[in-house]
PDB file of C-alpha atoms in Angstrom:
ATOM      1  CA  UNK A1320      -9.283 -22.516  10.081  1.00 76.00           C
ATOM      2  CA  UNK A1321      -7.522 -18.831  10.684  1.00 89.00           C
ATOM      3  CA  UNK A1322      -4.812 -19.545   8.320  1.00 93.00           C
ATOM      4  CA  UNK A1323      -3.818 -15.896   7.223  1.00 96.00           C
ATOM      5  CA  UNK A1324      -1.674 -13.798   9.582  1.00 97.00           C
ATOM      6  CA  UNK A1325       0.327 -10.772   9.505  1.00 98.00           C
ATOM      7  CA  UNK A1326       3.540 -10.080  11.671  1.00 98.00           C
ATOM      8  CA  UNK A1327       5.049  -6.625  11.950  1.00 97.00           C
ATOM      9  CA  UNK A1328       7.554  -5.810  13.951  1.00 98.00           C
ATOM     10  CA  UNK A1329       8.892  -2.425  15.171  1.00 98.00           C
ATOM     11  CA  UNK A1330      11.608  -0.459  17.135  1.00 98.00           C
ATOM     12  CA  UNK A1331      11.163   2.450  19.298  1.00 98.00           C
ATOM     13  CA  UNK A1332      12.611   5.671  19.223  1.00 98.00           C
ATOM     14  CA  UNK A1333      14.942   5.872  22.333  1.00 98.00           C
ATOM     15  CA  UNK A1334      12.270   7.732  25.274  1.00 98.00           C
ATOM     16  CA  UNK A1335       9.560   6.614  23.273  1.00 98.00           C
ATOM     17  CA  UNK A1336       8.914   3.164  24.817  1.00 98.00           C
ATOM     18  CA  UNK A1337       6.166   4.137  26.466  1.00 98.00           C
ATOM     19  CA  UNK A1338       4.867   5.580  24.089  1.00 98.00           C
ATOM     20  CA  UNK A1339       4.692   2.932  21.252  1.00 98.00           C
ATOM     21  CA  UNK A1340       3.794   0.688  24.400  1.00 98.00           C
ATOM     22  CA  UNK A1341       0.631   2.802  25.143  1.00 98.00           C
ATOM     23  CA  UNK A1342      -0.256   3.266  21.121  1.00 98.00           C
ATOM     24  CA  UNK A1343      -0.557  -0.761  21.313  1.00 98.00           C
ATOM     25  CA  UNK A1344      -2.475  -1.035  24.019  1.00 98.00           C
ATOM     26  CA  UNK A1345      -4.720   1.229  23.033  1.00 97.00           C
ATOM     27  CA  UNK A1346      -4.995  -0.170  19.276  1.00 97.00           C
ATOM     28  CA  UNK A1347      -7.307  -3.447  21.162  1.00 97.00           C
ATOM     29  CA  UNK A1348     -10.413  -0.886  20.963  1.00 96.00           C
ATOM     30  CA  UNK A1349      -9.918  -1.013  17.082  1.00 96.00           C
ATOM     31  CA  UNK A1350      -8.848  -4.508  16.224  1.00 96.00           C
ATOM     32  CA  UNK A1351     -11.846  -5.802  18.728  1.00 95.00           C
ATOM     33  CA  UNK A1352     -14.291  -3.454  15.848  1.00 95.00           C
ATOM     34  CA  UNK A1353     -12.594  -5.393  12.744  1.00 94.00           C
ATOM     35  CA  UNK A1354     -15.087  -8.657  11.974  1.00 93.00           C
ATOM     36  CA  UNK A1355     -12.658 -10.167   9.934  1.00 94.00           C
ATOM     37  CA  UNK A1356      -9.677  -9.748  12.846  1.00 94.00           C
ATOM     38  CA  UNK A1357     -10.330 -13.082  14.988  1.00 93.00           C
ATOM     39  CA  UNK A1358      -7.088 -13.462  16.525  1.00 94.00           C
ATOM     40  CA  UNK A1359      -4.819  -9.899  17.635  1.00 96.00           C
ATOM     41  CA  UNK A1360      -2.025  -9.544  20.116  1.00 97.00           C
ATOM     42  CA  UNK A1361       0.260  -6.494  20.849  1.00 98.00           C
ATOM     43  CA  UNK A1362       3.807  -8.038  21.358  1.00 98.00           C
ATOM     44  CA  UNK A1363       6.714  -6.220  23.628  1.00 98.00           C
ATOM     45  CA  UNK A1364       9.941  -8.341  22.105  1.00 98.00           C
ATOM     46  CA  UNK A1365      12.270  -6.629  24.683  1.00 98.00           C
ATOM     47  CA  UNK A1366      12.150  -2.792  26.158  1.00 98.00           C
ATOM     48  CA  UNK A1367      12.429  -1.005  22.637  1.00 98.00           C
ATOM     49  CA  UNK A1368      11.581  -3.981  20.495  1.00 98.00           C
ATOM     50  CA  UNK A1369       7.427  -4.118  19.744  1.00 98.00           C
ATOM     51  CA  UNK A1370       5.157  -6.295  17.330  1.00 98.00           C
ATOM     52  CA  UNK A1371       1.837  -7.312  16.036  1.00 98.00           C
ATOM     53  CA  UNK A1372       0.193 -10.574  15.648  1.00 97.00           C
ATOM     54  CA  UNK A1373      -2.750 -10.933  13.904  1.00 96.00           C
ATOM     55  CA  UNK A1374      -5.027 -14.067  12.127  1.00 95.00           C
ATOM     56  CA  UNK A1375      -7.811 -14.010   9.675  1.00 95.00           C
ATOM     57  CA  UNK A1376      -9.543 -16.513   7.998  1.00 93.00           C
ATOM     58  CA  UNK A1377      -8.915 -15.484   4.725  1.00 95.00           C
ATOM     59  CA  UNK A1378      -7.364 -13.407   2.445  1.00 96.00           C
ATOM     60  CA  UNK A1379      -9.699 -10.420   2.141  1.00 96.00           C
ATOM     61  CA  UNK A1380      -9.333  -9.938   6.258  1.00 95.00           C
ATOM     62  CA  UNK A1381      -6.085  -9.485   5.977  1.00 96.00           C
ATOM     63  CA  UNK A1382      -6.022  -7.174   3.156  1.00 96.00           C
ATOM     64  CA  UNK A1383      -8.715  -5.375   4.854  1.00 95.00           C
ATOM     65  CA  UNK A1384      -7.069  -4.850   7.841  1.00 95.00           C
ATOM     66  CA  UNK A1385      -3.895  -3.984   6.212  1.00 95.00           C
ATOM     67  CA  UNK A1386      -5.640  -0.866   4.684  1.00 94.00           C
ATOM     68  CA  UNK A1387      -7.675  -0.449   7.833  1.00 94.00           C
ATOM     69  CA  UNK A1388      -7.372   1.724  11.501  1.00 95.00           C
ATOM     70  CA  UNK A1389      -4.488   0.475  13.100  1.00 95.00           C
ATOM     71  CA  UNK A1390      -2.277   0.143   9.816  1.00 94.00           C
ATOM     72  CA  UNK A1391      -3.031   4.113   9.372  1.00 95.00           C
ATOM     73  CA  UNK A1392      -2.746   5.144  12.861  1.00 96.00           C
ATOM     74  CA  UNK A1393       0.584   3.076  13.206  1.00 95.00           C
ATOM     75  CA  UNK A1394       1.909   4.730  10.128  1.00 94.00           C
ATOM     76  CA  UNK A1395       0.773   8.420  10.884  1.00 96.00           C
ATOM     77  CA  UNK A1396       3.023   8.224  13.584  1.00 96.00           C
ATOM     78  CA  UNK A1397       5.928   6.370  12.923  1.00 96.00           C
ATOM     79  CA  UNK A1398       8.263   9.091  12.419  1.00 97.00           C
ATOM     80  CA  UNK A1399       7.562  10.267  15.577  1.00 97.00           C
ATOM     81  CA  UNK A1400       7.881   6.988  17.454  1.00 98.00           C
ATOM     82  CA  UNK A1401       9.815   4.563  15.466  1.00 98.00           C
ATOM     83  CA  UNK A1402      13.319   4.305  14.497  1.00 98.00           C
ATOM     84  CA  UNK A1403      12.193   2.924  10.945  1.00 97.00           C
ATOM     85  CA  UNK A1404       8.968   2.219   9.362  1.00 96.00           C
ATOM     86  CA  UNK A1405       8.047  -1.433  10.120  1.00 97.00           C
ATOM     87  CA  UNK A1406       8.204  -4.184   8.987  1.00 97.00           C
ATOM     88  CA  UNK A1407       5.438  -6.409   8.208  1.00 96.00           C
ATOM     89  CA  UNK A1408       5.459  -9.715   7.122  1.00 97.00           C
ATOM     90  CA  UNK A1409       2.093 -11.651   5.268  1.00 97.00           C
ATOM     91  CA  UNK A1410       3.111 -15.100   7.023  1.00 97.00           C
ATOM     92  CA  UNK A1411       1.094 -18.572   6.991  1.00 96.00           C
ATOM     93  CA  UNK A1412      -0.029 -20.557  10.235  1.00 96.00           C
ATOM     94  CA  UNK A1413       0.270 -24.100   9.563  1.00 95.00           C
ATOM     95  CA  UNK A1414      -1.225 -25.071  12.876  1.00 93.00           C
ATOM     96  CA  UNK A1415      -3.021 -23.521  15.892  1.00 89.00           C
ATOM     97  CA  UNK A1416      -4.044 -23.864  19.325  1.00 87.00           C
ATOM     98  CA  UNK A1417      -6.664 -21.085  20.101  1.00 78.00           C
ATOM     99  CA  UNK A1418      -8.987 -20.652  22.372  1.00 73.00           C
ATOM    100  CA  UNK A1419     -12.705 -21.175  20.516  1.00 61.00           C
TER     101      UNK A1419
END
């Protein structure tokens, strides 16, 4: 069962909303390359607030993702795109319905 997850939230700088949205849409290519990341969502929470939710079967997958390509790319552009660094929380999944 997929029971380990990450929830990241971020706020785009004024005028950078479209750039953050494009970054997140393009990050899907990187997420698809992560064998230990079976669930990955990029979210638009409001016009300037965005998020990423991803889930893993094992803690090792979650840790690998935290040091993976998406995290590195996001942190490299954070000062350009975001009002502050993203908040990233480790969360546990209690129950889920996902296509199998």
